[in-house]
CSV table of C-alpha atoms in Angstrom, one decimal:
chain,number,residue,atom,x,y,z
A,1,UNK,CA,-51.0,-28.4,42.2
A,2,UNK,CA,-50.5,-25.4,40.4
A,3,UNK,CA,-52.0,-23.3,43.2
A,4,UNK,CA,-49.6,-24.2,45.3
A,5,UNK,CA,-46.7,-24.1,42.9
A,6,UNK,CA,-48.0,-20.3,42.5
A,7,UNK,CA,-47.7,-19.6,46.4
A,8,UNK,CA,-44.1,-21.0,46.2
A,9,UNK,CA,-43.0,-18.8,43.6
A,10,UNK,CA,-45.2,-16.2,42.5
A,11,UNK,CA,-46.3,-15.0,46.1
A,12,UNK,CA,-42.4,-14.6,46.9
A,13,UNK,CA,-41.1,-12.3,43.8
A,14,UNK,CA,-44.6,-10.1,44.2
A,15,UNK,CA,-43.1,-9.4,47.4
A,16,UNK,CA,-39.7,-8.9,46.2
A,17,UNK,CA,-40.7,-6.4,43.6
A,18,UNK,CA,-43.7,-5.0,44.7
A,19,UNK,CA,-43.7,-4.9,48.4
A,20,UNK,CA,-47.1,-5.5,48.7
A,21,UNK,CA,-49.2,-4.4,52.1
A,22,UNK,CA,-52.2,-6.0,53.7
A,23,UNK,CA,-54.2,-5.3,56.2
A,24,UNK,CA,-57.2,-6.8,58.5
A,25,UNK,CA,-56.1,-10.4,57.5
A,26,UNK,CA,-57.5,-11.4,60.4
A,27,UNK,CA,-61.0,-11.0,59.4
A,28,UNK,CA,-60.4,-13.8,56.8
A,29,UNK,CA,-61.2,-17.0,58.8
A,30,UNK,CA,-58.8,-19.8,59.4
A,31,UNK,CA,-61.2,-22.3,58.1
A,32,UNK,CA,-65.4,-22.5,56.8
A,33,UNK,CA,-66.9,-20.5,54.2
A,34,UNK,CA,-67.0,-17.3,53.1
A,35,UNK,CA,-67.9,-14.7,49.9
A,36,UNK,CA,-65.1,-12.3,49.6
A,37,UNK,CA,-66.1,-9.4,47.4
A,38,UNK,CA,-63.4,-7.2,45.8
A,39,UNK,CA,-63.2,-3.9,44.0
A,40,UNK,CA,-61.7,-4.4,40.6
A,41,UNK,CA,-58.5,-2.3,39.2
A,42,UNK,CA,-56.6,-4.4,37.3
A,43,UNK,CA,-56.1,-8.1,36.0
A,44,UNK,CA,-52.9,-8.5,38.4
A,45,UNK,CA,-55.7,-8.3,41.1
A,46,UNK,CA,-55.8,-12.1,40.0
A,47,UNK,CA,-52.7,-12.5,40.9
A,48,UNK,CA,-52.2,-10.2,44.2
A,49,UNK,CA,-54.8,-11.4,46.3
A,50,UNK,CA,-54.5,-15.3,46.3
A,51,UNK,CA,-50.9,-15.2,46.4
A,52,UNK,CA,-50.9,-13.2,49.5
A,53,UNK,CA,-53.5,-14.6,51.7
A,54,UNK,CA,-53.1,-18.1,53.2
A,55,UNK,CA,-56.0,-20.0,52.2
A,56,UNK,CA,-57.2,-21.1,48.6
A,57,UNK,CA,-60.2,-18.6,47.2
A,58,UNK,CA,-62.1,-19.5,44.1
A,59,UNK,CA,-62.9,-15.9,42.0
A,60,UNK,CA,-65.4,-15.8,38.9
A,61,UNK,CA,-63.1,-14.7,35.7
A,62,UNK,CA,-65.0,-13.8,32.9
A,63,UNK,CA,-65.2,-16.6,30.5
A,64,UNK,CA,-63.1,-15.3,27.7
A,65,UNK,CA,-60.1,-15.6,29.8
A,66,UNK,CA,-60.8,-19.0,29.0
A,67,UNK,CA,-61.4,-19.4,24.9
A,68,UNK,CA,-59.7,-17.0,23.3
A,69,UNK,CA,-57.5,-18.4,20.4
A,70,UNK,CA,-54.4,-17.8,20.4
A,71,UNK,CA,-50.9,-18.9,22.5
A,72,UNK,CA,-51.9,-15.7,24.5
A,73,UNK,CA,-55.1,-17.2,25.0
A,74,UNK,CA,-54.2,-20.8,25.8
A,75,UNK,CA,-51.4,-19.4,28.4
A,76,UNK,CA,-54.2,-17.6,30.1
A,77,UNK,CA,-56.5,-19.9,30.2
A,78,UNK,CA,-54.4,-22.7,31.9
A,79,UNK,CA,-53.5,-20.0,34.3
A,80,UNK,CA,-56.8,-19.4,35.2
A,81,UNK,CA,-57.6,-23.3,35.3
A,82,UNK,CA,-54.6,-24.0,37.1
A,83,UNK,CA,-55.7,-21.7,40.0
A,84,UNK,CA,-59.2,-23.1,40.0
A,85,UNK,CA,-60.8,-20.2,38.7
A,86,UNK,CA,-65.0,-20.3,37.7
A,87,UNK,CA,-65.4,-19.3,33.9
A,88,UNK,CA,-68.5,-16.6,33.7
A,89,UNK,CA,-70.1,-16.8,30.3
A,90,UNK,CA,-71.8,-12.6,30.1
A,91,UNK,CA,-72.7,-12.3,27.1
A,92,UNK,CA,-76.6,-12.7,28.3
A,93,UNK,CA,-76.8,-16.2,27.3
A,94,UNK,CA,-79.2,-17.6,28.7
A,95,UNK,CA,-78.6,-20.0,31.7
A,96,UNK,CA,-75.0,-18.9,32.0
A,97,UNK,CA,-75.5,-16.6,35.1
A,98,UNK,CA,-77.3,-19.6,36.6
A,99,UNK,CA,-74.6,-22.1,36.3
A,100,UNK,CA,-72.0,-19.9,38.0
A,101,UNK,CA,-73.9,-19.3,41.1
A,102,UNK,CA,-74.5,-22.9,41.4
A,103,UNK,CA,-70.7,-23.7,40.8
A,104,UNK,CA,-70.2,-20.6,43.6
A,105,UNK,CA,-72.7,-22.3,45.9
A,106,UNK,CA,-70.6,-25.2,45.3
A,107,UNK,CA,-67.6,-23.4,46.5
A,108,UNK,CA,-69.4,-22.6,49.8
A,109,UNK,CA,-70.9,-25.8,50.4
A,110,UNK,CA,-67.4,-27.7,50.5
A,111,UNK,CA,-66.2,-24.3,53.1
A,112,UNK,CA,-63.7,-22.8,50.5
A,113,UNK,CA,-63.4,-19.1,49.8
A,114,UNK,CA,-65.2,-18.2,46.8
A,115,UNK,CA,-64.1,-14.7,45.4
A,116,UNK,CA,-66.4,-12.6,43.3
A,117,UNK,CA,-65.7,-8.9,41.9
A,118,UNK,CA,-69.5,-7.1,42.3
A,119,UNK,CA,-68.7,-4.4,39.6
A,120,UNK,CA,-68.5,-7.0,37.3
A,121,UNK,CA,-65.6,-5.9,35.3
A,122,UNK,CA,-62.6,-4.0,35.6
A,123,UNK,CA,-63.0,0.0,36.5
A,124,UNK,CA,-62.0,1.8,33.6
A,125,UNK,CA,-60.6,4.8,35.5
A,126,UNK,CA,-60.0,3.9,38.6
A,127,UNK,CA,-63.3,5.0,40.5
A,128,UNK,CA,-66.0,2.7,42.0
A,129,UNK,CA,-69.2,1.5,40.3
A,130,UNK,CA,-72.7,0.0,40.8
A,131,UNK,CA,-72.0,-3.7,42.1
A,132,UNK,CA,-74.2,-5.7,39.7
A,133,UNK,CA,-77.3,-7.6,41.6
A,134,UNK,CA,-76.8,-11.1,41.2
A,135,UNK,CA,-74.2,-13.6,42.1
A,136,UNK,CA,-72.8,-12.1,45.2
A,137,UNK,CA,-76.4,-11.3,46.7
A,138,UNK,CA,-77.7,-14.2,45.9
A,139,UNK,CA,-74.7,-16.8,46.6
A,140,UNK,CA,-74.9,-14.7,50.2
A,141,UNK,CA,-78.3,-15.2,50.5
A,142,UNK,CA,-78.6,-19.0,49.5
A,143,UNK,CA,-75.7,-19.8,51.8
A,144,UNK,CA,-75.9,-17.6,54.7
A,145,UNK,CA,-72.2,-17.2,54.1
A,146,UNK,CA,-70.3,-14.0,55.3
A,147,UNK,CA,-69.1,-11.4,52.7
A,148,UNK,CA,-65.9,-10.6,53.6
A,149,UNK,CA,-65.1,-6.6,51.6
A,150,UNK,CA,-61.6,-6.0,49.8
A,151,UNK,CA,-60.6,-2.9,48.7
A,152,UNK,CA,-57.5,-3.4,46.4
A,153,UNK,CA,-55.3,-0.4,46.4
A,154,UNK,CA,-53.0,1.1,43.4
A,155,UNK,CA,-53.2,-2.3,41.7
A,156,UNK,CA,-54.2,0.3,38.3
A,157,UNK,CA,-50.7,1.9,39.0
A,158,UNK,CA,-48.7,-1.3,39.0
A,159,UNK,CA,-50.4,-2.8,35.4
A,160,UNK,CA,-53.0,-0.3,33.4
A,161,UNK,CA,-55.6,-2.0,31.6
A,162,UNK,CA,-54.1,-2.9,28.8
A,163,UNK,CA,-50.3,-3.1,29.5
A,164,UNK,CA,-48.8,-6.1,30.0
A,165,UNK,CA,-45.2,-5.5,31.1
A,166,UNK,CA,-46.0,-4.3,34.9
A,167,UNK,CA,-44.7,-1.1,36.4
A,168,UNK,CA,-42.1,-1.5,38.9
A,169,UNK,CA,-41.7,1.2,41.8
A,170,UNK,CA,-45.9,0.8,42.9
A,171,UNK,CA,-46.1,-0.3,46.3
A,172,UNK,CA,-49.8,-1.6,46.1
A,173,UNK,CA,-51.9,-2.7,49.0
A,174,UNK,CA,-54.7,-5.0,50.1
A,175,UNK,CA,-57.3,-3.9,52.5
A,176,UNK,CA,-59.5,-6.6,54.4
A,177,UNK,CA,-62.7,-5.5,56.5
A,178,UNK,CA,-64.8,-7.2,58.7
A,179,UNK,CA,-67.2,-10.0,57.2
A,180,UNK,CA,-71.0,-8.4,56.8
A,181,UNK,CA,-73.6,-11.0,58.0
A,182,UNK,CA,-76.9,-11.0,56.1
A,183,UNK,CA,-78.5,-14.4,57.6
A,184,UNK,CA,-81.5,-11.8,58.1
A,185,UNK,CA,-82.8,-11.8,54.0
A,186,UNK,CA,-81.6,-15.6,54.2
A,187,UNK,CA,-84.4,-17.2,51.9
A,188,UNK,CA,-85.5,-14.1,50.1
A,189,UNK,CA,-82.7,-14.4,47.5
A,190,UNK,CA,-85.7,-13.9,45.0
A,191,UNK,CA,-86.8,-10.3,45.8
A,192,UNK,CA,-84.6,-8.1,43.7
A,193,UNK,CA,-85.1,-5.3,46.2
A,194,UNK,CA,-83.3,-6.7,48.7
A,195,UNK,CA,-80.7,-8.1,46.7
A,196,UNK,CA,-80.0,-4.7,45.7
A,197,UNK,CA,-79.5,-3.9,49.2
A,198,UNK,CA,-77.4,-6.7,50.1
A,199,UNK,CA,-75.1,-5.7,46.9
A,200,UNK,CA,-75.0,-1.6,47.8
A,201,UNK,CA,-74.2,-2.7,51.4
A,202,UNK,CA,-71.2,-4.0,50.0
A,203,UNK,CA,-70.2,-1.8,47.7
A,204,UNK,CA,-70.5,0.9,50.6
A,205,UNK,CA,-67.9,-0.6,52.7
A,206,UNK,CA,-65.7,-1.3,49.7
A,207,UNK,CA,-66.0,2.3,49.0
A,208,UNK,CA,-65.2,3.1,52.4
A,209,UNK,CA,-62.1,0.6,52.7
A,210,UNK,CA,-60.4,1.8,49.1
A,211,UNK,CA,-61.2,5.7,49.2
A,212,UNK,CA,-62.4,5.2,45.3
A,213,UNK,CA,-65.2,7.8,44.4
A,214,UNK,CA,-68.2,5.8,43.4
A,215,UNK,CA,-70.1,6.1,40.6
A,216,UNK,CA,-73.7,5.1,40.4
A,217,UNK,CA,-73.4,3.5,37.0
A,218,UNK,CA,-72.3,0.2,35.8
A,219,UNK,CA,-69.3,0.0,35.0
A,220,UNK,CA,-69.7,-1.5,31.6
A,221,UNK,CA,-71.8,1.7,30.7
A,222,UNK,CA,-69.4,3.4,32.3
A,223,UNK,CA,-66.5,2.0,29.4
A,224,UNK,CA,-69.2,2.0,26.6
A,225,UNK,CA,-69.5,6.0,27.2
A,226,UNK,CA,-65.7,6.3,27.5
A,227,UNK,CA,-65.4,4.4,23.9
A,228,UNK,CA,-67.8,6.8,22.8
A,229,UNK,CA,-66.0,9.6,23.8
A,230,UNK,CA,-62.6,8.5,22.4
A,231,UNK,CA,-64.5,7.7,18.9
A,232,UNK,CA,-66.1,11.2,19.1
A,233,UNK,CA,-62.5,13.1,20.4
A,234,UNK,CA,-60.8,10.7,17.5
A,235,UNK,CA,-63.2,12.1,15.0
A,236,UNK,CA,-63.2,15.7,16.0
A,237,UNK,CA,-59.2,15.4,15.8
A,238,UNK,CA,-59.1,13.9,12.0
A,239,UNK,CA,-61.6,16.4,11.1
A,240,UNK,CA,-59.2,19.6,12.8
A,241,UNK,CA,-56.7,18.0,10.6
A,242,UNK,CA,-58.3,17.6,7.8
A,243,UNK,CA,-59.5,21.2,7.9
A,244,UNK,CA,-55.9,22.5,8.7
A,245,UNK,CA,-54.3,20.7,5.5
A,246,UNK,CA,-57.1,22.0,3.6
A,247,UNK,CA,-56.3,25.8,4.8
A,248,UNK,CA,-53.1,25.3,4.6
A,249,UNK,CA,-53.2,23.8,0.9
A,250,UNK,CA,-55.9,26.9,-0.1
A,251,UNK,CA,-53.2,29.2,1.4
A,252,UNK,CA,-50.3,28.2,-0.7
A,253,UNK,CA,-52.6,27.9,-3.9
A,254,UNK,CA,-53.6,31.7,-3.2
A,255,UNK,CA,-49.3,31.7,-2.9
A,256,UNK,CA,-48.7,30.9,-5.9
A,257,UNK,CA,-51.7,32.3,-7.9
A,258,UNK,CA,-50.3,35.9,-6.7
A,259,UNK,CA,-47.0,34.9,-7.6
A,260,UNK,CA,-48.8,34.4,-11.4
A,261,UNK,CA,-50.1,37.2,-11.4
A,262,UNK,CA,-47.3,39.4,-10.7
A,263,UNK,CA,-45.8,37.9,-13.0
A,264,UNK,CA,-47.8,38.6,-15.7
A,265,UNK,CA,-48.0,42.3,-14.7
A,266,UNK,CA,-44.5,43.1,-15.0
A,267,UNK,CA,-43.6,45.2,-18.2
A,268,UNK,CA,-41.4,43.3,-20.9
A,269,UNK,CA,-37.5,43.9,-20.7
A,270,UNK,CA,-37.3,45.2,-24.7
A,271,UNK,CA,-33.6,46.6,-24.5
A,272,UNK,CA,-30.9,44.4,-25.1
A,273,UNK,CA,-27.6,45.0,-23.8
A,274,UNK,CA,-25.1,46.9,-26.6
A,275,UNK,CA,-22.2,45.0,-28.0
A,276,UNK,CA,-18.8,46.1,-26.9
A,277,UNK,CA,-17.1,48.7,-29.7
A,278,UNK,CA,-14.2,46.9,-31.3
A,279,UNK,CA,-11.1,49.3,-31.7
């Protein structure tokens, strides 16, 4: 219900405002499953790419789009819920990272779309990252489902991570390629080496689609270093100013401590001036 009250209204005022283009919607099939994999720019990616194509896809969202307190939180979450959206639990716990490939597996077995974003979390700055074995391999491989690669373009432009109000005036774009067939590792879903192959086959033609320099990092480490590197710039900065007040405090102390002095220095005035002579 509300996935289809979302193509009624939100799909029309994206295009309105944004002008969105696609191309190679074609290679998404009219009907049976497939894995589409996506580069990930922004959180309005959410909302781009299922308003604009014409069948239902399923995506992972990371599962604190779905408890976080809050009227911001609950908003989002029945957003997310509303579109049918699979909550990921990564914080490491264990089992989690089990449950959403069998609820993606699911997705497949009833022929639906079921979207997943390899790098795992948003990029940070735009460029490309290590697609994180897993999910996407191994949903592939279990299923013998075609990955369909999506490079989203400008999507950062139109909403920063971080902003909320969008930025109007970004024509953004959606790029579809042909669906990669890996039936050939079907059943080895279990060897790590070839799920890392299945995964950087991916990310190669999602590199190839967007234009985005890739980086052979995660991209989690990828904001961890970027953190650091604010925290460390944040510091150096407090510590300029803090050293400029402090020269700037020592130089009007040595101001005024020569201003003492000379004061001191400076012979007495002794005469007094002589009283007018009455007549």
């Amino acid at each position: 219900m509300f996935y289809r009250l979302m193509k009624l209204i939100v799909a029309p005022l994206l295009r309105i405002f944004f002008r969105p283009w696609m191309e190679g919607e074609e290679n998404i099939p009219d009907e049976g499953a497939a894995i589409i994999a996506s580069n990930h720019l922004s959180f309005s990616d959410s909302f781009f790419f299922p308003a604009l194509i014409k069948r239902r896809v399923t995506f992972i969202a990371k599962a604190e789009y779905f408890n976080t307190p809050g009227l911001k939180g609950k908003l989002t979450a029945a957003f997310f819920k509303g579109v049918g959206q699979l909550p990921v639990d990564r914080s490491g716990v264990r089992g989690a990272g089990e449950a959403a490939i069998r609820s993606a597996v699911a997705v497949i077995e009833r022929g639906e779309l079921f979207g997943v974003y390899p790098e795992g979390t948003r990029s940070p700055d735009g460029k490309l990252y290590r697609g994180k074995v897993g999910g996407l391999a191994r949903v592939a491989l279990q299923t013998g489902a075609p990955v369909i690669p999506v490079a989203m373009i400008d999507t950062e432009k139109v909403q920063p991570p971080g902003q909320v109000v969008p930025n109007f005036g970004i024509r953004p774009g959606i790029r579809i390629g042909r669906p990669l067939d890996f039936s050939r590792y079907q059943g080895m879903e279990n060897d790590r080496f070839i799920l890392r192959s299945v995964t950087d086959e991916v990310m190669y033609e999602i590199m190839r689609l967007s234009g985005q320099e890739y980086v052979d990092i995660y991209a989690t480490a990828a904001k961890r270093q970027l953190t650091d590197d604010k925290k460390r710039a944040d510091a150096e900065r407090r510590a300029v100013q803090r050293a400029e007040k402090a020269a700037e405090k020592a130089t009007k102390d040595a101001e005024a401590a020569a201003a003492g002095a000379a004061a001191a220095e400076a012979p007495a005035d002794l005469d007094k001036p002589e009283k007018d002579e009455q007549d």
